[in-house]
Coordinates of N, CA and C and ligand atoms in Angstrom, one line a residue:
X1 N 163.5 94.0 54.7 CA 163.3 94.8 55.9 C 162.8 96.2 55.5
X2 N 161.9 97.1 56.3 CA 161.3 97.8 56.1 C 161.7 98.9 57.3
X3 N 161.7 100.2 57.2 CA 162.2 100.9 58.0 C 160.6 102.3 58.2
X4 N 160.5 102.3 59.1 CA 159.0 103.7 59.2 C 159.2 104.7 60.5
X5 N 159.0 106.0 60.1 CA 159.0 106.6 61.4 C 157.8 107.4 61.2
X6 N 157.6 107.2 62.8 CA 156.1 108.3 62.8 C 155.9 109.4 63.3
X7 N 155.3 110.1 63.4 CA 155.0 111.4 64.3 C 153.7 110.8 65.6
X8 N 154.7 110.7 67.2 CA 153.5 110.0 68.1 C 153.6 111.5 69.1
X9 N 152.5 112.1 69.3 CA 152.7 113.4 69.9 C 152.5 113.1 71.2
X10 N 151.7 111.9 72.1 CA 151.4 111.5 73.3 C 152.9 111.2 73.9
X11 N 153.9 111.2 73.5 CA 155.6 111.1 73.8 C 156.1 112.5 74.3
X12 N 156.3 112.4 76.1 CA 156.3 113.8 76.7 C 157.2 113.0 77.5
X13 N 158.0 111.9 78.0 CA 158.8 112.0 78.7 C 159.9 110.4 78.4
X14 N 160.8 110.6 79.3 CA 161.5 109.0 79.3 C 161.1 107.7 79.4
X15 N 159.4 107.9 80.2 CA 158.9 106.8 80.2 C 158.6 106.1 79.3
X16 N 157.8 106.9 78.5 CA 157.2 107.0 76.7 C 157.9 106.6 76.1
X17 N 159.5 106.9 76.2 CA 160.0 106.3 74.7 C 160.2 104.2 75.3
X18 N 160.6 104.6 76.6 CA 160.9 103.3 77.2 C 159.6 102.7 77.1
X19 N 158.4 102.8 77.4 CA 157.1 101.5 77.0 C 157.2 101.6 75.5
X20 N 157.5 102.7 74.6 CA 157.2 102.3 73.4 C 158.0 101.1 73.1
X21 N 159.2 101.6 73.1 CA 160.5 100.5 72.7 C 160.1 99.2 73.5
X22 N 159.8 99.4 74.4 CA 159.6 97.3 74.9 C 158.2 97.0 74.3
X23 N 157.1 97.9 74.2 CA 156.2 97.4 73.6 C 156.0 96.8 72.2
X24 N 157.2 97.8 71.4 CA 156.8 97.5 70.2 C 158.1 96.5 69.3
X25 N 158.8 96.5 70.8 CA 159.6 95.5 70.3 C 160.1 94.1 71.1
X26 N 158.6 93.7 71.5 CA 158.1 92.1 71.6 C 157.6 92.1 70.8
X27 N 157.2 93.0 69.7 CA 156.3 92.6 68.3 C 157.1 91.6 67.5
X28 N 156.5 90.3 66.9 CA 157.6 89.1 66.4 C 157.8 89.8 65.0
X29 N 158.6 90.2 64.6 CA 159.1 90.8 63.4 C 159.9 92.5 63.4
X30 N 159.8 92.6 64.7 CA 160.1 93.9 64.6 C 161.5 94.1 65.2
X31 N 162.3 94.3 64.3 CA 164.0 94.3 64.5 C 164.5 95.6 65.5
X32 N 163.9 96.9 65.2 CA 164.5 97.6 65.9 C 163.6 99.0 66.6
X33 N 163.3 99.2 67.4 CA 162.8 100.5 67.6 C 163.5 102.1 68.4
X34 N 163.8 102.7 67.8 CA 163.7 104.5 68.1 C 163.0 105.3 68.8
X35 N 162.7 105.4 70.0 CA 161.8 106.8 70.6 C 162.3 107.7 70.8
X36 N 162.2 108.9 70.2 CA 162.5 109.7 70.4 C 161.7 110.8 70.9
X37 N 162.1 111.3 72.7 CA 161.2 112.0 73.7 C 161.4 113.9 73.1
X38 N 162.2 114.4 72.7 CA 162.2 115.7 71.7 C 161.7 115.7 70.3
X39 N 161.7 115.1 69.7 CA 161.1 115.0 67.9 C 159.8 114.5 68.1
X40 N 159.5 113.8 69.4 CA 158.5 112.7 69.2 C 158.2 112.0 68.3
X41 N 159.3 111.7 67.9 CA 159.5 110.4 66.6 C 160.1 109.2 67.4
X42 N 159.3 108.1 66.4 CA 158.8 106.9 66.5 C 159.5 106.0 65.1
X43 N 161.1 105.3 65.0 CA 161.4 104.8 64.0 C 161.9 103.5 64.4
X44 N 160.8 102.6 63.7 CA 160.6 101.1 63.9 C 161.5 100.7 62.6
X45 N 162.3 99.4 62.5 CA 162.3 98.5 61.2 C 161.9 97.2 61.5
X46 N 161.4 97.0 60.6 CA 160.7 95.4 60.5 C 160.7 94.7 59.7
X47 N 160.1 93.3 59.3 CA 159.9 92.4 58.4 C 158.6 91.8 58.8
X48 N 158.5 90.8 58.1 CA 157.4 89.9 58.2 C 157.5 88.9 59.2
X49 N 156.4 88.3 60.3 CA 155.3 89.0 60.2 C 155.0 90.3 60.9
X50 N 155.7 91.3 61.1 CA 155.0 92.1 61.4 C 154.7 93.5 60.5
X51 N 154.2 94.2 59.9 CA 153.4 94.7 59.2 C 153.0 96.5 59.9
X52 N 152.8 97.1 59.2 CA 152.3 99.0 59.3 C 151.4 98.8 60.1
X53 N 150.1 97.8 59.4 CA 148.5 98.0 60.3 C 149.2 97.6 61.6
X54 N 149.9 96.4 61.9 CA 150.0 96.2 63.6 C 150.8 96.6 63.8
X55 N 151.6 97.2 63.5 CA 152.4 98.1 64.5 C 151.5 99.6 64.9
X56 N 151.1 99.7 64.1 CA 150.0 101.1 64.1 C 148.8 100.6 65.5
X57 N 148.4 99.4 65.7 CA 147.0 98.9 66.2 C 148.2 99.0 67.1
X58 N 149.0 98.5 67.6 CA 150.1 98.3 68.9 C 150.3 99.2 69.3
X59 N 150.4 100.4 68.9 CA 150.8 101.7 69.2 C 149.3 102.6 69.9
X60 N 148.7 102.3 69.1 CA 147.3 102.8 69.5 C 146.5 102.1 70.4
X61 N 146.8 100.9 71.1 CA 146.4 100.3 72.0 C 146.7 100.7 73.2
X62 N 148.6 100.7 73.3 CA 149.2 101.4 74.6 C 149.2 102.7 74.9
X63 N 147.9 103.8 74.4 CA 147.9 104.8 73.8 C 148.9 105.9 73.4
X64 N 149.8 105.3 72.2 CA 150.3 106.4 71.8 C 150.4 106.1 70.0
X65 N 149.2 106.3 70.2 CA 148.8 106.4 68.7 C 149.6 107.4 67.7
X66 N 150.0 106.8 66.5 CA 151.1 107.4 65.6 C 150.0 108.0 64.7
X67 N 150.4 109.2 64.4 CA 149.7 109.8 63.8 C 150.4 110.7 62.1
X68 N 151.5 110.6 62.1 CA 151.9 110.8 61.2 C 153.2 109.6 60.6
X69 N 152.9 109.4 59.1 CA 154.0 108.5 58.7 C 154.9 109.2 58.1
X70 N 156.4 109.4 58.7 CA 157.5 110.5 58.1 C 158.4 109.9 56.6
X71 N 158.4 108.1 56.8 CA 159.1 107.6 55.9 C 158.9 106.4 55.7
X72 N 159.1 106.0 55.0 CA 159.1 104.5 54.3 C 160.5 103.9 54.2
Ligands
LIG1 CU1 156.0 110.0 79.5

């Protein structure tokens, strides 16, 4: 299991953290998600299959493209 948080700056209210969290966690591998609407941090854990590139392409699709990676 793999744990990542990002820096998503398009995160300005309660709605944002709520589509992130259901968005990115119908992803099949992705155990847990974090939005946070003050830090605008974005802390996913996952496994296989789901992966950095698609969670990154998922995020950038519902536009709130992650733009910094804080941790591994
Ligand atoms: Cu919002």
């Amino acid at each position: 299991m793999t744990s990542v948080t990002y820096t998503v700056p398009a995160i300005h209210c309660g709605h944002c953290t709520h589509t992130i969290e259901t968005e990115v966690g119908e992803l099949l591998g992705v155990r847990s998600v974090k939005a946070d609407e003050a830090s605008k941090k974005v802390t996913i854990t996952f496994d296989a299959p789901a992966d950095e590139a698609k969670i990154k392409a998922l995020l950038a699709e519902i536009n709130y493209p992650a733009e910094g990676l804080i941790s591994l």
